[in-house]
Short mmCIF file of C-alpha atoms and ligand atoms in Angstrom, two decimals:
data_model
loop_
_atom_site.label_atom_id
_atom_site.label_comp_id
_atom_site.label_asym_id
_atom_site.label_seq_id
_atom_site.Cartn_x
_atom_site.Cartn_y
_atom_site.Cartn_z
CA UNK A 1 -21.86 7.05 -70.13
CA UNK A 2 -22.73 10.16 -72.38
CA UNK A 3 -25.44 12.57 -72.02
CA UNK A 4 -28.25 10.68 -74.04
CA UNK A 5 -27.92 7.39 -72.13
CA UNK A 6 -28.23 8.83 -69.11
CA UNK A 7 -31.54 10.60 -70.16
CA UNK A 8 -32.56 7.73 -71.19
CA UNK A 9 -31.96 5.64 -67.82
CA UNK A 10 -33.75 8.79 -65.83
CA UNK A 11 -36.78 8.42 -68.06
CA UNK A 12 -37.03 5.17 -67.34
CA UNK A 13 -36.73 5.47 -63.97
CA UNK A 14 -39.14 8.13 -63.57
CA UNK A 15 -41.49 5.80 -65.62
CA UNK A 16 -41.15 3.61 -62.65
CA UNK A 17 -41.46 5.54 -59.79
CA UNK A 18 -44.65 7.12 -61.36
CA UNK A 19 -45.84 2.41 -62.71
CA UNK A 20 -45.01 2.13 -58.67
CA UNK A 21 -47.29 4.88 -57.43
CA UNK A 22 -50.66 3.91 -59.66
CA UNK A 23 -50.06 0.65 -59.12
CA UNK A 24 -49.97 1.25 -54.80
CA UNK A 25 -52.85 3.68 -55.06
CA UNK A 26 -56.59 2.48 -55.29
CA UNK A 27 -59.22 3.90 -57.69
CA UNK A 28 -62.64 4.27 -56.22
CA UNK A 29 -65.45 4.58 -57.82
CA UNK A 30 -67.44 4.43 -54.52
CA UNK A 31 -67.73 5.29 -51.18
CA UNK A 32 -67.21 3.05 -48.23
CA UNK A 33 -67.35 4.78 -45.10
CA UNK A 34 -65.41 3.86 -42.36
CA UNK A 35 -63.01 1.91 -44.67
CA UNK A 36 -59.13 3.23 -45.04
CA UNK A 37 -59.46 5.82 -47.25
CA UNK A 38 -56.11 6.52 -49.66
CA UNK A 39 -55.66 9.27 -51.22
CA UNK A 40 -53.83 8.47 -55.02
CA UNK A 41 -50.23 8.45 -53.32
CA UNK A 42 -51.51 5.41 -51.70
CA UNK A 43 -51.97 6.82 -48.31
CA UNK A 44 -54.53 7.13 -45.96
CA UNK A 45 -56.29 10.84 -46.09
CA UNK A 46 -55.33 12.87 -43.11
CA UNK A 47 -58.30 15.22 -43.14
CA UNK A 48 -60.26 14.96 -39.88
CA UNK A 49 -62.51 17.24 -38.85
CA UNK A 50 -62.87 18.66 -42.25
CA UNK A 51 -64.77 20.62 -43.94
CA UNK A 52 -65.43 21.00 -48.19
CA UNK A 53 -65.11 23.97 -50.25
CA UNK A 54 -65.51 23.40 -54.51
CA UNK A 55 -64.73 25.47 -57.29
CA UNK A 56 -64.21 24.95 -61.32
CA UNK A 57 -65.08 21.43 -61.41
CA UNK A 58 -62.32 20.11 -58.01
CA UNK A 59 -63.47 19.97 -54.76
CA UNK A 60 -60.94 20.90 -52.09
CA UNK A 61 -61.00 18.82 -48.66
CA UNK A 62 -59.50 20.77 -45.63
CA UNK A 63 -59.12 18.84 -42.75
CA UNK A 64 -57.09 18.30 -39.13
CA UNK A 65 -53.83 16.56 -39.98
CA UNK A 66 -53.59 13.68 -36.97
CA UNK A 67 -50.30 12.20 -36.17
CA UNK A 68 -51.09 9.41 -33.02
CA UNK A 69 -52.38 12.38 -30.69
CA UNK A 70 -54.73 15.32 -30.92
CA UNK A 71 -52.55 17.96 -31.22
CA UNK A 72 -51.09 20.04 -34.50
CA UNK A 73 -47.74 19.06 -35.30
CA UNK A 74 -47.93 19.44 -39.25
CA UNK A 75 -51.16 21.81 -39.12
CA UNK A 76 -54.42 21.71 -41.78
CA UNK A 77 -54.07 19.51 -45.00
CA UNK A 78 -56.10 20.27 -48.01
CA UNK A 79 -56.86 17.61 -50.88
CA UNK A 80 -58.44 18.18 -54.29
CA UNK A 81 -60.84 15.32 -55.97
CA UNK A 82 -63.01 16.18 -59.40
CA UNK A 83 -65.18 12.91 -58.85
CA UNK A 84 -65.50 13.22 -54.84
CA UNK A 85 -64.15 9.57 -54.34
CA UNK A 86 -60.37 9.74 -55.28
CA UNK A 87 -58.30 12.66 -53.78
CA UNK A 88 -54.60 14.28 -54.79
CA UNK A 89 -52.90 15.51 -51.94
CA UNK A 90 -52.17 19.46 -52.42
CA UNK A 91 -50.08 19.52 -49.07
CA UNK A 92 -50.83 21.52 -45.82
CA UNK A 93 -52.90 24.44 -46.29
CA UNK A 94 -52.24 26.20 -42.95
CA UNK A 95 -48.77 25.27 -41.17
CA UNK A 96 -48.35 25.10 -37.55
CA UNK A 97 -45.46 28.17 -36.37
CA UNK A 98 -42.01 26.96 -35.14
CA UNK A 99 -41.99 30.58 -33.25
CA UNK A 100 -42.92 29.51 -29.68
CA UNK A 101 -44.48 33.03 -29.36
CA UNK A 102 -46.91 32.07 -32.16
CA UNK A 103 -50.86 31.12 -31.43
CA UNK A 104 -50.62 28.41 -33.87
CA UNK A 105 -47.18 27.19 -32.69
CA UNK A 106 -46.59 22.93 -33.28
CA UNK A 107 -48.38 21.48 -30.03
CA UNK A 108 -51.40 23.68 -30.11
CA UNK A 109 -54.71 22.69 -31.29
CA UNK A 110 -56.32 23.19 -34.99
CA UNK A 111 -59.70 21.71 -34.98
CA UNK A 112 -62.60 21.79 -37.69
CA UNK A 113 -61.07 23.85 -40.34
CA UNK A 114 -63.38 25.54 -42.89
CA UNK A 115 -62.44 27.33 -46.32
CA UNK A 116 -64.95 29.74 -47.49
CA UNK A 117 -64.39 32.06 -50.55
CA UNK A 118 -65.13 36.03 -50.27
CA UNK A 119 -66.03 37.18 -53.43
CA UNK A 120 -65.48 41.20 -52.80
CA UNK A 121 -62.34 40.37 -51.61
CA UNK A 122 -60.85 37.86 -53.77
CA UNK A 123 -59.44 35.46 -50.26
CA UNK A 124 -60.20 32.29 -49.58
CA UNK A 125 -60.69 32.31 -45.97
CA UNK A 126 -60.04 29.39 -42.80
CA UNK A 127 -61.72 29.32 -39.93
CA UNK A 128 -60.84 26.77 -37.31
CA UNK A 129 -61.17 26.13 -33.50
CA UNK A 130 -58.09 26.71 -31.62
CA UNK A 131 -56.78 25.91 -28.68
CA UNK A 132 -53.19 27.43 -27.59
CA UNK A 133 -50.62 25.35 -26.20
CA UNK A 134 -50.43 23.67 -23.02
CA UNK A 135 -53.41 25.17 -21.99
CA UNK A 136 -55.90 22.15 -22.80
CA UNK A 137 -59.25 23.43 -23.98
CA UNK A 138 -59.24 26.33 -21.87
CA UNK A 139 -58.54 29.13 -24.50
CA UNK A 140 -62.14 28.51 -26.86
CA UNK A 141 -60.66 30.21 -29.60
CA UNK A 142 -61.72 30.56 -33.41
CA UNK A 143 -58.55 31.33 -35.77
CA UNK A 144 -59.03 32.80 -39.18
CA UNK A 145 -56.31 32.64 -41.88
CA UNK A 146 -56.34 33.98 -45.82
CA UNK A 147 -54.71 32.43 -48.66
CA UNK A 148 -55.11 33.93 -52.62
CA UNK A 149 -55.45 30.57 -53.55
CA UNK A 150 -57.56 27.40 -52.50
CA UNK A 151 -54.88 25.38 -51.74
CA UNK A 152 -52.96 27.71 -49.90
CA UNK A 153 -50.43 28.09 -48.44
CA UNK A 154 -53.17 30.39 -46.25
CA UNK A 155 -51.68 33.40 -43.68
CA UNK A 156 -52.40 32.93 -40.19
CA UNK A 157 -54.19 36.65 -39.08
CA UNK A 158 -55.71 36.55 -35.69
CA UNK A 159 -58.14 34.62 -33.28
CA UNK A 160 -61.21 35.66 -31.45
CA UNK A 161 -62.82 35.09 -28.50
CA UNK A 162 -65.87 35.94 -30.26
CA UNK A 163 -68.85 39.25 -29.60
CA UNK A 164 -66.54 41.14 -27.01
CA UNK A 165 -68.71 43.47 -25.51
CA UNK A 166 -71.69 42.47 -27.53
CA UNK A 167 -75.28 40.88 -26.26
CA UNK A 168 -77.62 38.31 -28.42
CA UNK A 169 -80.15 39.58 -30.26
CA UNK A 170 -82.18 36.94 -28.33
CA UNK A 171 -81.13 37.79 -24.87
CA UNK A 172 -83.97 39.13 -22.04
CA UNK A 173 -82.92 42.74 -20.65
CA UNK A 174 -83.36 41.50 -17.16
CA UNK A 175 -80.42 38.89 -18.18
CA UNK A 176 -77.15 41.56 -18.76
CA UNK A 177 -76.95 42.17 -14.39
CA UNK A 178 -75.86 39.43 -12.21
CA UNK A 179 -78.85 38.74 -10.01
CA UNK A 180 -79.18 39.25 -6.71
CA UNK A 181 -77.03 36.40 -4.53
CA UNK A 182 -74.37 35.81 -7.72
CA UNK A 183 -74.74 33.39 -9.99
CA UNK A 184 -74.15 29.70 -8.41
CA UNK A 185 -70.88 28.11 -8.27
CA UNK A 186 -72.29 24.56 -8.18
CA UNK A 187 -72.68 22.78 -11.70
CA UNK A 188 -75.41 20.65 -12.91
CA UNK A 189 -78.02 21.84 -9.50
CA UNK A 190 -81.49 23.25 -10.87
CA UNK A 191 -80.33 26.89 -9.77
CA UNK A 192 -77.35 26.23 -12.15
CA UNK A 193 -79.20 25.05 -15.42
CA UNK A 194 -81.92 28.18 -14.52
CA UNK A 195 -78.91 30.28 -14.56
CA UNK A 196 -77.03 29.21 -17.51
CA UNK A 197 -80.68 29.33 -19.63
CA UNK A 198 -81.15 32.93 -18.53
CA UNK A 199 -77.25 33.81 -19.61
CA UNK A 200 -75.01 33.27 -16.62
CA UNK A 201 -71.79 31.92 -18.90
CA UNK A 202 -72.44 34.66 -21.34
CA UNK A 203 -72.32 37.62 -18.75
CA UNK A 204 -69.30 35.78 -17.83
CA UNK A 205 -67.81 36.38 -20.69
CA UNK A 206 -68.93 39.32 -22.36
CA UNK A 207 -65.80 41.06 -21.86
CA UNK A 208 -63.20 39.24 -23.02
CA UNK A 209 -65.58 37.61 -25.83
CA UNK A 210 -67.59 34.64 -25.76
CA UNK A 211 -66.04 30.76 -25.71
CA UNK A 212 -65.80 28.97 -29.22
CA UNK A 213 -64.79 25.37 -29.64
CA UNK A 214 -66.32 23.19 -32.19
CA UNK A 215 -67.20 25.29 -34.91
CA UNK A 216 -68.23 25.93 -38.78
CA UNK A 217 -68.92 28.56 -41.33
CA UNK A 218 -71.39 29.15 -43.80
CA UNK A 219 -72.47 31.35 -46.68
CA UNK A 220 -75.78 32.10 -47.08
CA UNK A 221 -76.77 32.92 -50.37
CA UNK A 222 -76.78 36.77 -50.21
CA UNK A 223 -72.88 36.21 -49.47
CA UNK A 224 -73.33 37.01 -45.16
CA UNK A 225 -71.32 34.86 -43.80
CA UNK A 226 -72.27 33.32 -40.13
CA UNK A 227 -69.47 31.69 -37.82
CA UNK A 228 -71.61 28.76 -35.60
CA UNK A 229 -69.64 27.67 -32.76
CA UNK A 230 -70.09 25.65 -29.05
CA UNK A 231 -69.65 28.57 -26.39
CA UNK A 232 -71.09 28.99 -22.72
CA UNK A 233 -68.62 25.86 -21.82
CA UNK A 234 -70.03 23.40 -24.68
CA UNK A 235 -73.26 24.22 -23.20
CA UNK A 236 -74.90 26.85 -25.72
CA UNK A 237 -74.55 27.02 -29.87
CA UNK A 238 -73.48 30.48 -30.97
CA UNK A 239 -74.33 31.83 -34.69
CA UNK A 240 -72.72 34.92 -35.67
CA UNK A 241 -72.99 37.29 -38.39
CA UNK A 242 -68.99 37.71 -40.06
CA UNK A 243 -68.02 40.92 -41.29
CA UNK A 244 -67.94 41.23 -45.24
CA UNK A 245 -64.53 40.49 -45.09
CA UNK A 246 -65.20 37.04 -42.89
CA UNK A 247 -62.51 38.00 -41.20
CA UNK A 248 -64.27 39.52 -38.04
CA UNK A 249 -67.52 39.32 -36.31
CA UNK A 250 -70.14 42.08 -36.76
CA UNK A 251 -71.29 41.86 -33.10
CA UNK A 252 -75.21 40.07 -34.36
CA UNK A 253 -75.37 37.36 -33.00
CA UNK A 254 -77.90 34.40 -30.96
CA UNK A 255 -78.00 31.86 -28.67
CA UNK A 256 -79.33 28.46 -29.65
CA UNK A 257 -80.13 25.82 -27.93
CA UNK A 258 -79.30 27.38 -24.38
CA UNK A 259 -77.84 24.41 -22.40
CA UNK A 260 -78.80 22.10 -25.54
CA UNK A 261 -75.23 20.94 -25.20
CA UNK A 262 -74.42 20.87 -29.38
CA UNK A 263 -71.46 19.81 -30.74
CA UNK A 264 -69.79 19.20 -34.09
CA UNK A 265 -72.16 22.31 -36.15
CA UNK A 266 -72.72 21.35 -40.26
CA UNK A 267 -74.96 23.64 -41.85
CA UNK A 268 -76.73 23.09 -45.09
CA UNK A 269 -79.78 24.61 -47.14
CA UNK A 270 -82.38 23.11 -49.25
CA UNK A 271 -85.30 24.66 -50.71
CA UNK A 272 -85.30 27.71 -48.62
CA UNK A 273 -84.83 26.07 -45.39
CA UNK A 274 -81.66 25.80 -43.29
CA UNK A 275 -81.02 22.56 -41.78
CA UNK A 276 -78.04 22.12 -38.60
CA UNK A 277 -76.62 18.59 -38.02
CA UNK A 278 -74.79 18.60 -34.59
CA UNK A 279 -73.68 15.70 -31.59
CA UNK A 280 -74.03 15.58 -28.62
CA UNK A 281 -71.23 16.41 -25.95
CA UNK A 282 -69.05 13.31 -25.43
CA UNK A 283 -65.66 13.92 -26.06
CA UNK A 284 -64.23 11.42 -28.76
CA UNK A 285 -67.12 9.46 -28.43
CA UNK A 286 -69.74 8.80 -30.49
CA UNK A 287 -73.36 9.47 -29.41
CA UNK A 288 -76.99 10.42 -31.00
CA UNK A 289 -76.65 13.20 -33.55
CA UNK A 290 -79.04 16.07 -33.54
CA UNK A 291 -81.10 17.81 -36.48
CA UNK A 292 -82.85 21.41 -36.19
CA UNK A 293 -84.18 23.49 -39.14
CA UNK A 294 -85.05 27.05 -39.66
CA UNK A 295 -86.21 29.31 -41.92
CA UNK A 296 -83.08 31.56 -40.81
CA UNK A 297 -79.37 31.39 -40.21
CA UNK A 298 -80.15 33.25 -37.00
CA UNK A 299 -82.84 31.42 -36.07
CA UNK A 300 -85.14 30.43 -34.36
CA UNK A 301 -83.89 26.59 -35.00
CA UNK A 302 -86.84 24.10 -34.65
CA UNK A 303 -85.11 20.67 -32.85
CA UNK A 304 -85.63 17.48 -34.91
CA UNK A 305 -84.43 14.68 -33.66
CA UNK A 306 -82.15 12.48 -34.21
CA UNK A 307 -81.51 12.57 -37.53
CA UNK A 308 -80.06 8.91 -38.11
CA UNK A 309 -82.70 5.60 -38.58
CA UNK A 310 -81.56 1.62 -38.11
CA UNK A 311 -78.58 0.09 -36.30
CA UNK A 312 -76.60 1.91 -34.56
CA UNK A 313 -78.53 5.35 -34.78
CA UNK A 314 -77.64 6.15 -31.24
CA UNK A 315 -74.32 6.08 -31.59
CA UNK A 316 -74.17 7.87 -35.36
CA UNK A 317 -73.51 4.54 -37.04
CA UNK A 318 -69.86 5.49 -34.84
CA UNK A 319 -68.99 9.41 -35.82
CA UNK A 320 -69.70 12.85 -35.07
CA UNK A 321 -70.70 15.20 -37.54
CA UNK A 322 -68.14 17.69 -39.21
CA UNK A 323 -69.95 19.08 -42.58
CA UNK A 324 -73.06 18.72 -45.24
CA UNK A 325 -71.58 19.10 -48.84
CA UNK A 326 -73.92 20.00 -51.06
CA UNK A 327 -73.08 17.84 -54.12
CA UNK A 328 -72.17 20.01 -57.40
CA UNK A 329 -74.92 19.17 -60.76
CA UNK A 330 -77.51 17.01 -59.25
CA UNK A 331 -80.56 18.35 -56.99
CA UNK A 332 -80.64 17.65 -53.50
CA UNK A 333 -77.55 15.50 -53.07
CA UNK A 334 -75.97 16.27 -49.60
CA UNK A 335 -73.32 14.18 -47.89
CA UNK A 336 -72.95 13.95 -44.37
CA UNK A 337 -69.59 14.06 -42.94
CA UNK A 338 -68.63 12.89 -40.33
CA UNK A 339 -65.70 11.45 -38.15
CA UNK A 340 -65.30 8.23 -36.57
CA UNK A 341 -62.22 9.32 -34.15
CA UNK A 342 -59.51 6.76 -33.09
CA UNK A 343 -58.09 8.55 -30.07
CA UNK A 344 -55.78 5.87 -28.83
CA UNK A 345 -53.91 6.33 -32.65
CA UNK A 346 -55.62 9.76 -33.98
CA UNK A 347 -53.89 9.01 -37.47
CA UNK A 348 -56.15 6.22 -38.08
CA UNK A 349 -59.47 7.94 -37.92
CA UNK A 350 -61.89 7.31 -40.61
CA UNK A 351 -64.52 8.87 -42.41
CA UNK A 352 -68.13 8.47 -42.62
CA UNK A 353 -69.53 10.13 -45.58
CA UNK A 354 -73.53 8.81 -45.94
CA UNK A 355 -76.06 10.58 -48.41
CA UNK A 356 -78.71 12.71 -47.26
CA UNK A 357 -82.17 11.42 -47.15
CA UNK A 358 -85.65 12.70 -46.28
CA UNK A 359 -88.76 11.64 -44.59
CA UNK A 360 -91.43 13.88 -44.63
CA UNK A 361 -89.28 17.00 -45.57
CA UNK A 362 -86.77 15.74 -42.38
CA UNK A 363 -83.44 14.88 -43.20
CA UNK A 364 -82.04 11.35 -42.47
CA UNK A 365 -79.48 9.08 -42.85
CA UNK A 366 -79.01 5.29 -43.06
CA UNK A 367 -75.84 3.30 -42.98
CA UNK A 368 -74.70 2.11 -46.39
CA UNK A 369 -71.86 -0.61 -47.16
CA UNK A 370 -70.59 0.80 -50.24
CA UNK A 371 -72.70 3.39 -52.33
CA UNK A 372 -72.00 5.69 -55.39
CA UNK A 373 -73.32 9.50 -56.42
CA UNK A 374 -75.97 7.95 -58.93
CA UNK A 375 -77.81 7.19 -55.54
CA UNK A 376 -79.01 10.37 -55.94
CA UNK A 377 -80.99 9.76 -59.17
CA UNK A 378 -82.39 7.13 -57.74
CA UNK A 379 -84.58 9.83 -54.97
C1 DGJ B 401 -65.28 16.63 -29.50
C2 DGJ B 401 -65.08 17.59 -30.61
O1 DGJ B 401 -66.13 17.48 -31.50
C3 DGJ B 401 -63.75 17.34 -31.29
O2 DGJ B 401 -63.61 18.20 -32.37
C4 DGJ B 401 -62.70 17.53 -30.27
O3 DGJ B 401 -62.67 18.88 -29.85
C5 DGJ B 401 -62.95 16.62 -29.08
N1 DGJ B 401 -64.26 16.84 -28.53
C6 DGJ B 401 -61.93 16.84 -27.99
O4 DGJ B 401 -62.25 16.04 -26.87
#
């Protein structure tokens, strides 16, 4: 065969390949949460936990690759979409380490990841809850990495136990000594919630740094960053001021919620107002979101409820929250994102993505079948 046939039959073939992939891939033009959602190879997204970051026109989706555990064997996937519903899969953003040395070796845990953009610096940065191998949940570590580019492939730096060393700005004086008698060993007792109100897990810690699991980050609109985060043993939300890098913490921080038991943080801002969607604290399962506003990042947070209305409300129609993404060109379109988490096969988690609504200047949200972005005129 000469030179020019054989072109010729690799053209074609490609042609195929490419007929074979559009023709296994779905194009939405909706949302349906909870539904298998493919990204345009045709396979399910494998973005839990995730969190949204957008620039020029594409939105980038970071999120937990699953296999059928919990653990990071690939590491944190990023996808790109320009109309929100159909995604391109960009590959991992953040790769687990084959050094066994590493923090973020294959077997550890890479929860939540979070991509904000420092402008002074030029880096995209990721922010994610880890856990280091073998050691369960025990470690309550945040992990930053920085990339040049949104899609990576992002540098793993450091992680924190964050605020070594450093108090709450909202912390009594009388509350940095141990009291008289030590603090009590005995969870859940009266003594124990008095104690854990008045700081006992935070003197605890305030050495080595304080505990952070389930996490986000956020950007106010000055550019300070703030790192949110479960600490005190999932008892106590942390917010905490980044350095202008976002690669470290500042040391200002607050409590909120003391023994308000918040997971699952998603920040978001409308008019002036900050707004926190959170769970409560039962493991995979699902249970009644939270809501909380403020006129600050640090506070003080006003509890609202639960922010979800009809069937299934106490259970989050079925997810936990993970992020609010503000929806680029139209006014007050937020998404809620959440998880619905399949641990028995963590691969086959889905996503709940439901619009943001409001009663009397209160965010809510109701379960839809099947809805599209011009819901948002419709407000
Ligand atoms: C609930 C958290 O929200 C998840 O991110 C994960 O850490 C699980 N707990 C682990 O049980």
């Amino acid at each position: 065969m000469n030179k020019t046939i054989l072109n010729t039959l690799f053209f074609i073939s490609l042609g195929f390949i490419s007929g074979q992939a559009q023709h296994n891939s779905e194009r939405y033009s909706a949302f349906r949460p909870g539904d298998i959602w493919k990204d345009t190879d045709g396979t399910h997204i494998n973005a839990h936990g995730g969190g949204l970051y957008f620039e020029d026109g594409i939105y980038y989706w970071y999120g937990e690759h699953k296999g059928d555990d919990s653990k990071a064997h690939v590491g944190i996937n990023v996808y790109s979409s320009r109309d929100l519903y159909n995604w391109i899969k960009e590959g991992v953003a953040l790769s687990v380490e084959n050094d066994s040395n590493s923090e973020i070796t294959a077997g550890s845990v890479m929860e939540r990841p979070k991509v904000i953009y420092n402008k002074k610096t030029g880096k995209y940065v990721l922010w994610f809850h880890l856990e280091l191998k073998d050691q369960g949940y025990s470690a309550a570590r945040t992990g930053v990495a920085v990339s040049d580019t949104p899609t990576g492939p992002f540098k793993y730096i450091r992680s924190y136990r964050p605020n070594a060393g450093k108090w709450p700005l909202n912390f009594k004086e009388e509350w940095k000594t141990i009291p008289k008698g030590g603090d009590p060993e005995e969870w859940w007792t009266p003594q124990w919630h008095k104690a854990l109100n008045e700081g006992m897990f935070v003197r605890r810690d305030f050495k080595e740094g304080q505990m952070s699991r389930d996490m986000s980050v956020y950007v106010d609109q000055d550019g300070t960053a703030y790192h949110i985060h479960s600490s005190e043993e999932n008892q106590t939300l942390h917010i905490s001021e980044l350095t202008e890098d976002y690669l470290g913490f500042t040391g200002k921080w607050v409590r909120v919620q003391p023994g308000g038991q918040n997971e699952a943080p998603a920040v978001f801002e409308k008019d002036g107002t900050y707004y926190m969607i959170t769970s409560g604290l039962t493991g995979w399962d699902p249970n009644p979101a939270r809501s909380f506003k403020a006129s600050s990042l640090m506070g003080p947070w006003k509890a609202l409820g639960n922010p979800a209305r009809g069937v299934d409300a106490d259970k989050t129609f079925h997810s936990q929250s993970t992020f609010i993404l503000p929806v680029q060109g139209k006014e007050n379109a937020f998404i809620f994102m959440a998880d619905r988490w399949k641990p028995e096969n963590h691969i086959d988690g889905r996503y709940i993505w439901l619009p943001i609504e409001w009663e009397d200047d209160e965010p809510v949200i109701m379960w839809e079948d099947e809805w599209r972005l011009s819901f948002f005129d419709k407000q």
